[in-house]
PDB file of C-alpha atoms in Angstrom:
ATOM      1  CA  UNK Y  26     -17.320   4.085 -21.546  1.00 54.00           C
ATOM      2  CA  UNK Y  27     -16.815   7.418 -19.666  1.00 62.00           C
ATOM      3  CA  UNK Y  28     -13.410   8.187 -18.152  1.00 67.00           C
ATOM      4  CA  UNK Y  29     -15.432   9.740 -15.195  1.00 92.00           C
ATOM      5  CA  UNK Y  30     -14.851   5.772 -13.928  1.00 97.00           C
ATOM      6  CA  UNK Y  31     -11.364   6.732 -12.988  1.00 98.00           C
ATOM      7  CA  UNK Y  32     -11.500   9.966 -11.756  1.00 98.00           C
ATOM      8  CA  UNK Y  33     -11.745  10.872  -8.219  1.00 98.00           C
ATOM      9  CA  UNK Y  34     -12.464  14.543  -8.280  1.00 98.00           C
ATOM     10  CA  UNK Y  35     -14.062  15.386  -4.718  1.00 98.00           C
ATOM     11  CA  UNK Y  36     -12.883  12.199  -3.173  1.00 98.00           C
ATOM     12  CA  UNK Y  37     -10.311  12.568   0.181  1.00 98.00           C
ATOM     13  CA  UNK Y  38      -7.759   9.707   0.004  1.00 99.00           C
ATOM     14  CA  UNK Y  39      -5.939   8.671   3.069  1.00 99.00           C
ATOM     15  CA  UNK Y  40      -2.619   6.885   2.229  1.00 98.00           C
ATOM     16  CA  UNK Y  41      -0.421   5.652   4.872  1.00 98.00           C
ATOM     17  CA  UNK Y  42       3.285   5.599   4.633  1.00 97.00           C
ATOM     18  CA  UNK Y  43       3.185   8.513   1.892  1.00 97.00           C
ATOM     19  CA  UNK Y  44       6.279  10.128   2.816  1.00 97.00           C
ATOM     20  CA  UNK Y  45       8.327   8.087   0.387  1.00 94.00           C
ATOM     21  CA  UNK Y  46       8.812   5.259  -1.851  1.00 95.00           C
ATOM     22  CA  UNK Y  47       5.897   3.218  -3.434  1.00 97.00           C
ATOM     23  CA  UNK Y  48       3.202   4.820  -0.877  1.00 97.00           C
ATOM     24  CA  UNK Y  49       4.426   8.312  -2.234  1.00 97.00           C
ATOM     25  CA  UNK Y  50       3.983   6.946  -6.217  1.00 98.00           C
ATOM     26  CA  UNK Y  51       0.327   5.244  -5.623  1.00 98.00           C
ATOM     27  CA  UNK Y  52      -0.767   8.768  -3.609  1.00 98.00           C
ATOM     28  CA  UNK Y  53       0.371  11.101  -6.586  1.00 98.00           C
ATOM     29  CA  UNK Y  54      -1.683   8.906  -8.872  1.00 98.00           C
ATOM     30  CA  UNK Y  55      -4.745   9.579  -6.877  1.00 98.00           C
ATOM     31  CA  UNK Y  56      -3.668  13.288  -6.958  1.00 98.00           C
ATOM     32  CA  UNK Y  57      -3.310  13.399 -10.200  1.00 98.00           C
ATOM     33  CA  UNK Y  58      -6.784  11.684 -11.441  1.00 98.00           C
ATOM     34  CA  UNK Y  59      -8.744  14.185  -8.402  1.00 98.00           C
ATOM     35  CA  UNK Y  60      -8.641  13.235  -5.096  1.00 98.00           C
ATOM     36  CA  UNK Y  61      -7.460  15.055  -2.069  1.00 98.00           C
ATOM     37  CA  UNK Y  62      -4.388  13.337  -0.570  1.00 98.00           C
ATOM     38  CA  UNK Y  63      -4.272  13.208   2.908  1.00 98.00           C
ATOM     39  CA  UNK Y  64      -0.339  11.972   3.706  1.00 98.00           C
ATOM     40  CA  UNK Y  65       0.761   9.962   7.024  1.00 98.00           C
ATOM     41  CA  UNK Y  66       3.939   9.499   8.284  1.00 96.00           C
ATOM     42  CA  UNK Y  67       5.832   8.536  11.387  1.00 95.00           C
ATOM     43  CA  UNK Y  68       9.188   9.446  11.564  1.00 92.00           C
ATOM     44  CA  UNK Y  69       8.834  13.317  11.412  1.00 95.00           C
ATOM     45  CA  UNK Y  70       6.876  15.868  10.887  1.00 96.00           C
ATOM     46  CA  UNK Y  71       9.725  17.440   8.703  1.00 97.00           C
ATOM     47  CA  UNK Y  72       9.062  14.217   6.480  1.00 97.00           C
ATOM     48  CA  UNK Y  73       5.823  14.732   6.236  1.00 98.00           C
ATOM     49  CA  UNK Y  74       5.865  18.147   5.139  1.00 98.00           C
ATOM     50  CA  UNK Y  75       8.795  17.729   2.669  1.00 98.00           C
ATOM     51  CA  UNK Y  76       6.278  14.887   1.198  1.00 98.00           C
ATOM     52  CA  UNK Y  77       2.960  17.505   1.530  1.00 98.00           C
ATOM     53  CA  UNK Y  78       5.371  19.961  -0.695  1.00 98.00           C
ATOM     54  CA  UNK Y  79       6.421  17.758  -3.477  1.00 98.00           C
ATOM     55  CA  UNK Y  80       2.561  17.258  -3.804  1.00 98.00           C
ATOM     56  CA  UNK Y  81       1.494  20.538  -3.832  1.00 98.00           C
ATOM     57  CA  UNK Y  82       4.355  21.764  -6.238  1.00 98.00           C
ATOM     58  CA  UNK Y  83       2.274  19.017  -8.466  1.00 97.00           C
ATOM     59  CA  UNK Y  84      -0.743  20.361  -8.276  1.00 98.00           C
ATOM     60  CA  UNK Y  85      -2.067  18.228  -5.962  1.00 98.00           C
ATOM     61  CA  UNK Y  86      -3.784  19.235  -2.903  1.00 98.00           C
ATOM     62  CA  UNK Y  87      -2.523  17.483   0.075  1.00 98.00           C
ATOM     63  CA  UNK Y  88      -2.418  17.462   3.987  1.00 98.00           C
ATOM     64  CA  UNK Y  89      -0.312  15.318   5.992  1.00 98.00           C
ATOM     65  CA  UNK Y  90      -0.500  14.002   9.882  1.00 98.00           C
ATOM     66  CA  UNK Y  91       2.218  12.464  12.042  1.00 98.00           C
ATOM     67  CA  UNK Y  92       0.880   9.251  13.795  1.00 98.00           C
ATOM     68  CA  UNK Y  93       1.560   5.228  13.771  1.00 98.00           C
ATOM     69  CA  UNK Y  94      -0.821   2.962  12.455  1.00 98.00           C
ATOM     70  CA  UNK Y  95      -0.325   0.577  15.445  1.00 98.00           C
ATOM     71  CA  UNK Y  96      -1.321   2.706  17.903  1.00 98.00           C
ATOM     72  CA  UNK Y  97      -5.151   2.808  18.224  1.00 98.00           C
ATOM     73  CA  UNK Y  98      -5.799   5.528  20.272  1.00 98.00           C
ATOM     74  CA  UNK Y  99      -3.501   8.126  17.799  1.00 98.00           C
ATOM     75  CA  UNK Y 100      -5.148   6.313  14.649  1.00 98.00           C
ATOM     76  CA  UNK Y 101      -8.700   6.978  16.257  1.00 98.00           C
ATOM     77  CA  UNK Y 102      -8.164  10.936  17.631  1.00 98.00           C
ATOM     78  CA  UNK Y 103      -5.926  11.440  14.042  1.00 98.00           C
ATOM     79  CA  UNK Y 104      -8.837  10.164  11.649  1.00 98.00           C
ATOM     80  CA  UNK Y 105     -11.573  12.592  13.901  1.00 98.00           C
ATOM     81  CA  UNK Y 106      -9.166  15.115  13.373  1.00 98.00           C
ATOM     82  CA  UNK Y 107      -8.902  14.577   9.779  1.00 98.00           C
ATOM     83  CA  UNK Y 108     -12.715  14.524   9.174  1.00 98.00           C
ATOM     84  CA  UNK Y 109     -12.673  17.733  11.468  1.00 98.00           C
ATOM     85  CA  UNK Y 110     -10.410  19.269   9.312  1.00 98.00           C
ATOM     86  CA  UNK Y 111     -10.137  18.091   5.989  1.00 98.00           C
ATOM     87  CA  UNK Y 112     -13.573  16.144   5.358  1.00 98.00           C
ATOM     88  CA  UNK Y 113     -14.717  12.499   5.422  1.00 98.00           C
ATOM     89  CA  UNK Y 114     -12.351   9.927   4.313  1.00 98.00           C
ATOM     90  CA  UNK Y 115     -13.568   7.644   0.997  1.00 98.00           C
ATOM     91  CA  UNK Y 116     -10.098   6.376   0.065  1.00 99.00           C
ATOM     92  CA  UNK Y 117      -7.990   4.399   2.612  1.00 99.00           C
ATOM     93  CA  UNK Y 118      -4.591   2.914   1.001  1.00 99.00           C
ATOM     94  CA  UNK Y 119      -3.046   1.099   3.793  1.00 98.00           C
ATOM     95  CA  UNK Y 120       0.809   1.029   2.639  1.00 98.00           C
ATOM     96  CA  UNK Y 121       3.120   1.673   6.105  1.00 98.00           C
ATOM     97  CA  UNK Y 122       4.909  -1.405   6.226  1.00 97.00           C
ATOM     98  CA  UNK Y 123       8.310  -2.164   7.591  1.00 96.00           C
ATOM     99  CA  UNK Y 124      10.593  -5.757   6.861  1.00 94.00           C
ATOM    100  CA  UNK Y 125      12.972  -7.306   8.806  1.00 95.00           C
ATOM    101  CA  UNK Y 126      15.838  -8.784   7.017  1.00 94.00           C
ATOM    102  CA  UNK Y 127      16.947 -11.572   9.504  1.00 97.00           C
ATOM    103  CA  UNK Y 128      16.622 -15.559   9.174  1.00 97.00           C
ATOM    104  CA  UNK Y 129      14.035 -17.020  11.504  1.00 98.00           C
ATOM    105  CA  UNK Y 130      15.954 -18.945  13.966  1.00 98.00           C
ATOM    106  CA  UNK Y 131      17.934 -15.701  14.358  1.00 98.00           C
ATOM    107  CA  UNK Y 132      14.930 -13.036  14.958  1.00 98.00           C
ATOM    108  CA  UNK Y 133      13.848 -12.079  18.051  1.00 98.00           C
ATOM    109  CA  UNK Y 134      10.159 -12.376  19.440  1.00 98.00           C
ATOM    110  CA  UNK Y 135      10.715  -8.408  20.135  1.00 98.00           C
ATOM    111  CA  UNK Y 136      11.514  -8.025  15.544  1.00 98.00           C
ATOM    112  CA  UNK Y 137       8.823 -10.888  14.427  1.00 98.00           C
ATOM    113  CA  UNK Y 138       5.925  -8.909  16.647  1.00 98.00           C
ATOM    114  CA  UNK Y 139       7.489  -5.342  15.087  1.00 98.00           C
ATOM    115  CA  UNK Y 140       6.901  -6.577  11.222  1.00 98.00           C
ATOM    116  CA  UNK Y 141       3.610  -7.942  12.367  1.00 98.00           C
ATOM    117  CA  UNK Y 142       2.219  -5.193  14.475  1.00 98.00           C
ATOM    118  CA  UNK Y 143       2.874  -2.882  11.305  1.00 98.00           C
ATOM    119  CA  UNK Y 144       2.147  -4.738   8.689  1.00 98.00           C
ATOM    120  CA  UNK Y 145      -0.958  -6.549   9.474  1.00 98.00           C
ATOM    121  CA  UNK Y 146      -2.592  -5.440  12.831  1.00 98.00           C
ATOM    122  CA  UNK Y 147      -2.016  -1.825  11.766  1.00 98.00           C
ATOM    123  CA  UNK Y 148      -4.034  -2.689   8.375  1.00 98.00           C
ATOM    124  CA  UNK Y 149      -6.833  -3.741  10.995  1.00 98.00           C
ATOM    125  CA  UNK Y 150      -6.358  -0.848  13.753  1.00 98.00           C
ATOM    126  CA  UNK Y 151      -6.477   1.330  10.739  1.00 98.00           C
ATOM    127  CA  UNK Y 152      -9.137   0.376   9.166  1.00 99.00           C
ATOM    128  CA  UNK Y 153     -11.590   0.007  11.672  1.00 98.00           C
ATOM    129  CA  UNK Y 154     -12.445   3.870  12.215  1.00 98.00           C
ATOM    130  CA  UNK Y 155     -11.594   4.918   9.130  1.00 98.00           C
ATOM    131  CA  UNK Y 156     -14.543   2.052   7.487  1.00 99.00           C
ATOM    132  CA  UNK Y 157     -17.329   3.120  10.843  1.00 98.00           C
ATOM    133  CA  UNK Y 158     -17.414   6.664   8.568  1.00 98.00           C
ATOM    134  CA  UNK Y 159     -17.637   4.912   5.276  1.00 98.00           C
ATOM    135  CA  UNK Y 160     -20.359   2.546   6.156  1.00 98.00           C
ATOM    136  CA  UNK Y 161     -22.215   5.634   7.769  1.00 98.00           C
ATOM    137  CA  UNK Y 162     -22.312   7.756   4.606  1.00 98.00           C
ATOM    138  CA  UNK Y 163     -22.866   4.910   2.448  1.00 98.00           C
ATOM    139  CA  UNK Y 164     -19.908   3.275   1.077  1.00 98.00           C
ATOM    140  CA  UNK Y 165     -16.218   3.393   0.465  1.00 98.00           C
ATOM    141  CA  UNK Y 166     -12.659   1.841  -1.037  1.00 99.00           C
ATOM    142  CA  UNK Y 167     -10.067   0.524   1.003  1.00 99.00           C
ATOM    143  CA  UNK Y 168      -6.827  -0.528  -0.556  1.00 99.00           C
ATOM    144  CA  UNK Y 169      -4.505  -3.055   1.196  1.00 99.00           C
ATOM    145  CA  UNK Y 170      -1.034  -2.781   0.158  1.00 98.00           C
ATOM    146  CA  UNK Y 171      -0.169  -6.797   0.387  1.00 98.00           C
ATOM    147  CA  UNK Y 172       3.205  -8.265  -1.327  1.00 97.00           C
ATOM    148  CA  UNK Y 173       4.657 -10.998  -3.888  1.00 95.00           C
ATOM    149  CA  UNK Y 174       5.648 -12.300  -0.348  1.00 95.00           C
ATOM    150  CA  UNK Y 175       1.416 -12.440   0.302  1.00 97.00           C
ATOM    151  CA  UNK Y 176       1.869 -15.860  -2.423  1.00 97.00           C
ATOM    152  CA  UNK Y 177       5.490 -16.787  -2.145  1.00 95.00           C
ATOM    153  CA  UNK Y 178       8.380 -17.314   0.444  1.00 94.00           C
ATOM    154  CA  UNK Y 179      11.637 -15.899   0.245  1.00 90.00           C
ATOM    155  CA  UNK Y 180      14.342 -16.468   2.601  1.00 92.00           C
ATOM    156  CA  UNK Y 181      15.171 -14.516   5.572  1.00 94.00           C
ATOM    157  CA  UNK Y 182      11.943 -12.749   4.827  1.00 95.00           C
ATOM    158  CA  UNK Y 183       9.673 -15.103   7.163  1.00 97.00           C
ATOM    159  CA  UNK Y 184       7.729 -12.486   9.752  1.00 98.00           C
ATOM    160  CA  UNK Y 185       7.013  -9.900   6.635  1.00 97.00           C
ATOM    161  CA  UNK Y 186       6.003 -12.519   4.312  1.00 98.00           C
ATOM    162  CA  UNK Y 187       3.530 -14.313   7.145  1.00 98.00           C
ATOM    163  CA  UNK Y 188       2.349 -10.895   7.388  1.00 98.00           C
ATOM    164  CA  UNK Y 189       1.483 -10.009   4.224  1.00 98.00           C
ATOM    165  CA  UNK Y 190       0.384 -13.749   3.487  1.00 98.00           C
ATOM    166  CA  UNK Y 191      -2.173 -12.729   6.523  1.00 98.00           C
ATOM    167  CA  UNK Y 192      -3.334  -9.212   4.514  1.00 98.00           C
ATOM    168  CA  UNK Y 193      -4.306 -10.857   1.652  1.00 98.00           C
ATOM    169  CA  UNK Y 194      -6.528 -13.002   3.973  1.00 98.00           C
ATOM    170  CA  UNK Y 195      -7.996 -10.050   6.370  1.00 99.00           C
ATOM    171  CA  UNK Y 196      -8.330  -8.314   2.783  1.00 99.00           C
ATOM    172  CA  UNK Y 197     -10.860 -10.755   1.487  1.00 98.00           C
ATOM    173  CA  UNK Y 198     -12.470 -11.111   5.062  1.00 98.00           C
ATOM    174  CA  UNK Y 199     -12.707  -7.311   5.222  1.00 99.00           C
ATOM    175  CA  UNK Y 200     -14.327  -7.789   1.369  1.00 98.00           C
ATOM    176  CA  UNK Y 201     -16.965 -10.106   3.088  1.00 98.00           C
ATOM    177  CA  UNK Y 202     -17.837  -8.357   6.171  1.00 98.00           C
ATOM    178  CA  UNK Y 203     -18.278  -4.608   4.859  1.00 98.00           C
ATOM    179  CA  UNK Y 204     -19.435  -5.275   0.668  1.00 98.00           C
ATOM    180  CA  UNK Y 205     -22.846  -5.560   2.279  1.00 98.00           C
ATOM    181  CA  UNK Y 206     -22.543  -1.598   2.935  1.00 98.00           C
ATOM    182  CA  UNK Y 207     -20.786  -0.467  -0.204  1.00 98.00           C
ATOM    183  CA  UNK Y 208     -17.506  -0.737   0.800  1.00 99.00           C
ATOM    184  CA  UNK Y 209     -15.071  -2.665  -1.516  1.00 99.00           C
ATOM    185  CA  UNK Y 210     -11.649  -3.742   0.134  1.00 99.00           C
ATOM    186  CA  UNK Y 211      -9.042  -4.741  -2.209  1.00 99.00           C
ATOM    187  CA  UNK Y 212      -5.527  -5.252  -2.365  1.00 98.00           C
ATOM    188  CA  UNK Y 213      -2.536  -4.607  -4.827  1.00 98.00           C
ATOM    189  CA  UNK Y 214       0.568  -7.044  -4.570  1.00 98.00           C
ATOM    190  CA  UNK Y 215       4.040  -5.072  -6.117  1.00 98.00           C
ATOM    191  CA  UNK Y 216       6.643  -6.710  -7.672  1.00 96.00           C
ATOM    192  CA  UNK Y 217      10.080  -5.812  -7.807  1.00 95.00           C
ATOM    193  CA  UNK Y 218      10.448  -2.163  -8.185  1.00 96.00           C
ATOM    194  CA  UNK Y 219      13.337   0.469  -9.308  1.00 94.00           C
ATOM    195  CA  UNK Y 220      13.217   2.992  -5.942  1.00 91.00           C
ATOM    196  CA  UNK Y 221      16.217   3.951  -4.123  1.00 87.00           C
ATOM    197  CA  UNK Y 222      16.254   1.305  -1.654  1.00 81.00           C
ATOM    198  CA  UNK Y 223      16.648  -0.964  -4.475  1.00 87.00           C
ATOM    199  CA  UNK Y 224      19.185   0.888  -6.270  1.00 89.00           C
ATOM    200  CA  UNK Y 225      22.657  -0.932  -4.908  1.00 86.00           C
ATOM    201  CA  UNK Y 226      21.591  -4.144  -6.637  1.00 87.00           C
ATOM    202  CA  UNK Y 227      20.001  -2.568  -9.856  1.00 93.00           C
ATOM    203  CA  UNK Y 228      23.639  -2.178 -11.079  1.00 89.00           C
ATOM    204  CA  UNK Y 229      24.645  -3.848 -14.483  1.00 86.00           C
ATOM    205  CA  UNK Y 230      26.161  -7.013 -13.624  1.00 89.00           C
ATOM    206  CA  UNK Y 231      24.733  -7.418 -10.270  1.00 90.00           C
ATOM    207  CA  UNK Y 232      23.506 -11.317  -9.843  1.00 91.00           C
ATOM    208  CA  UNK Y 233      19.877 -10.121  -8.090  1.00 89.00           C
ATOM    209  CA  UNK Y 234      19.494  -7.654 -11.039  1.00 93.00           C
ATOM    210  CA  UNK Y 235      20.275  -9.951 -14.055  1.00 92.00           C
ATOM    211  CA  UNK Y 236      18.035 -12.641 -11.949  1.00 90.00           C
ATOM    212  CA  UNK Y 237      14.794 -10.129 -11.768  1.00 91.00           C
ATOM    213  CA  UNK Y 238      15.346  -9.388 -15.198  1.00 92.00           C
ATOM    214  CA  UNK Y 239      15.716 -12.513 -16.739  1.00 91.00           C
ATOM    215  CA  UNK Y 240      12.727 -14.155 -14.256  1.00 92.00           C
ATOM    216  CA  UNK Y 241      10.257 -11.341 -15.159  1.00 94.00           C
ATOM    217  CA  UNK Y 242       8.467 -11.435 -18.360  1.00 95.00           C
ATOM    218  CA  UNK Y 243       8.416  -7.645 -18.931  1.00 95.00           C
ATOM    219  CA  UNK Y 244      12.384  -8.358 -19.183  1.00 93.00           C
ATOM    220  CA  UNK Y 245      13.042  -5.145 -16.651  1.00 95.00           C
ATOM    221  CA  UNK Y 246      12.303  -3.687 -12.816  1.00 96.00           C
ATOM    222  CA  UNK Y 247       9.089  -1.420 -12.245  1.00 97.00           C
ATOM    223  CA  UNK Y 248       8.748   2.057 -12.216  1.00 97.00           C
ATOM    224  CA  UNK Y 249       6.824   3.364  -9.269  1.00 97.00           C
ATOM    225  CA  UNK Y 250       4.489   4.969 -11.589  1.00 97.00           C
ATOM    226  CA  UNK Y 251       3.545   1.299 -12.612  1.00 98.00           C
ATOM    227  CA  UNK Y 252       1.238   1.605  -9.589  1.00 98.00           C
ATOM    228  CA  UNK Y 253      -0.508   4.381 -10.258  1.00 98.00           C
ATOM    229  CA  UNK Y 254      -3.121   2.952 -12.562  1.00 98.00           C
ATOM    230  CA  UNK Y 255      -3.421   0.142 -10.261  1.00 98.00           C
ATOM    231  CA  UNK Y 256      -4.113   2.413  -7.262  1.00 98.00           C
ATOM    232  CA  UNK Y 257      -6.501   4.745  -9.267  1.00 98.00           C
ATOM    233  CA  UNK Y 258      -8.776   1.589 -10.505  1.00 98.00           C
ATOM    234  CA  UNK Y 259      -9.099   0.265  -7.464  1.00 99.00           C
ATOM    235  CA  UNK Y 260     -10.209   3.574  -5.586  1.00 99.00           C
ATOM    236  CA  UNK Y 261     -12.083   4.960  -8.310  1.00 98.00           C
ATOM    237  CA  UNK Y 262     -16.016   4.064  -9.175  1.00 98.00           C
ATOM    238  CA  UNK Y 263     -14.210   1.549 -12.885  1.00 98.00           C
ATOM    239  CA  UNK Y 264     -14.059  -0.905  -9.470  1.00 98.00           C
ATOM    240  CA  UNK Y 265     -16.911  -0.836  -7.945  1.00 98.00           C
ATOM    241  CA  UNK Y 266     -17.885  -4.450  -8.072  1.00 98.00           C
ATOM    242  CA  UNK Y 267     -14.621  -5.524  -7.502  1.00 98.00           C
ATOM    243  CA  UNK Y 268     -14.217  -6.504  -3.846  1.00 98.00           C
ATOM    244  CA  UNK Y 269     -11.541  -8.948  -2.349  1.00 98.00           C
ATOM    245  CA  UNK Y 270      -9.180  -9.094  -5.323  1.00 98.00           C
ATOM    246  CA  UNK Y 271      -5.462  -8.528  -4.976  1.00 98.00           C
ATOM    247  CA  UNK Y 272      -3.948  -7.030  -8.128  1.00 98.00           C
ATOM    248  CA  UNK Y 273      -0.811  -8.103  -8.693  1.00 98.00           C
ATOM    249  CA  UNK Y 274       1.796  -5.203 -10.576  1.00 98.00           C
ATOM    250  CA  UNK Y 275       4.591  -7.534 -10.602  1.00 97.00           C
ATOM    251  CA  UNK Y 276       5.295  -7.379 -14.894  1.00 97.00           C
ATOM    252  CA  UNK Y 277       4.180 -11.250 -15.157  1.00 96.00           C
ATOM    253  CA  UNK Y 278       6.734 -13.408 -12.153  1.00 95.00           C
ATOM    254  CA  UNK Y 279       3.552 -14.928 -10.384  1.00 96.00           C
ATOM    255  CA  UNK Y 280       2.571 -16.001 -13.943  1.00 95.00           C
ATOM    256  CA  UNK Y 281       5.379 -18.278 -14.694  1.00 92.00           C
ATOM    257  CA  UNK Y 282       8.341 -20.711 -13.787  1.00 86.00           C
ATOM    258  CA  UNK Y 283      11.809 -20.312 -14.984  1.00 75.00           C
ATOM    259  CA  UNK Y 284      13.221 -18.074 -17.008  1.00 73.00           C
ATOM    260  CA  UNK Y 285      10.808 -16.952 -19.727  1.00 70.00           C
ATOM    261  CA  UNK Y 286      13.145 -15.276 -22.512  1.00 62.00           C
ATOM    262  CA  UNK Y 287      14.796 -18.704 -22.630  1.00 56.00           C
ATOM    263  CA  UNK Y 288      11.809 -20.375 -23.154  1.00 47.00           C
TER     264      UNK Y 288
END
């Protein structure tokens, strides 16, 4: 088998929500195995730039281009722009998300519609210009960035997880409208994941973190970096015939009940 399969030399990725976090980890592992990274953000343009550098000092060639994913007219002029610019997209990874921590009797209409807007009609608003190119030069990857929350509940999670619950499903509808023209539209599904956001109840004797441990059969949190395979084999020609999958990088908690090391 020839490790060409997972290279992506030539290939321009677009990854949304690259500035920081998880986005920023699956972006530097397309980098890294080729592809031109092409970085979106929306809270700055300083952000984005910080981000563009931290690429670059890795040897990765990058762009990035302030816009948000919910606005269609911005997504549409930004991805001509792009193409102008920095060539035809072939790589879409559609990671901005944002979560609302509030029980659902207590969130407003105004926070439910802010977690959905981003999280699932900005997958589709997204998508839709970005997949017109692909299906004109011949094919293409999109990669949906869904949840654990896209299979299970969790409390005072409700509008992000009936968001992501809805990406896995406009994932595999996406899979069945556009694998007739060579595009294949995937998803991966992260579990829980050491990043700084995360890092007030990673401390040693913190309930959450001795729960995540002891529930996950890898016995420990993920490392960003976990994602990068993922990311690469589902952008890169090893995947070709995969098409409405969701990949779960979770370390095994989908796979079981309980508390495996006391099994």
């Amino acid at each position: 088998m020839s490790t060409d399969l997972f290279r992506l030399d030539g290939k321009r990725a677009l990854v949304t929500g690259a500035t920081h976090g998880l986005g920023m980890a699956m972006a530097r592992g397309l980098g890294r195995a080729g592809a031109t990274l092409i970085v979106n953000g929306h809270s700055s343009q300083e952000r984005i730039d910080a981000a563009v550098e931290s690429y670059r000092a890795d040897g990765i060639e990058a762009s990035g281009y302030l816009f948000d994913v919910t606005d269609a007219e911005a997504v549409r002029q930004s991805v001509e722009r792009i193409e102008a610019e920095v060539g035809p997209i072939d790589v879409l990874v559609n990671n901005a998300a944002v979560i609302e921590r509030t029980p659902l009797l207590d969130m407003t209409v105004e926070a439910w519609k802010r977690v959905v807007e981003t999280d699932l009609t900005g997958v589709f608003v997204m998508s839709q210009p970005v997949v017109r190119g692909m299906i004109e030069r011949g094919g293409g990857k999109v990669i949906n960035i869904c949840s654990m929350m896209s299979e299970l509940g969790r409390d005072s999670v409700g509008a992000y997880a009936a968001a992501k619950g809805g990406l896995k499903m406009l994932t595999r509808s996406m899979a069945t409208e556009w694998g007739r023209h060579n595009v294949q539209v995937n998803g991966i599904g992260p579990g829980y994941f050491a990043t700084d956001q995360t890092a007030p109840i990673r401390e040693d004797g913190h309930p959450f973190n001795e729960w995540i441990i002891s529930r996950t059969p890898a016995g420990r949190w993920g490392d960003p970096s976990d994602l990068e395979g993922a990311a690469v084999f589902l952008a890169a020609p090893a995947s070709d015939f995969v098409n409405g999958h969701v990949l779960y990088v979770d370390g095994g908690i989908l796979a079981t009940i309980g508390r495996p090391q006391d099994a």
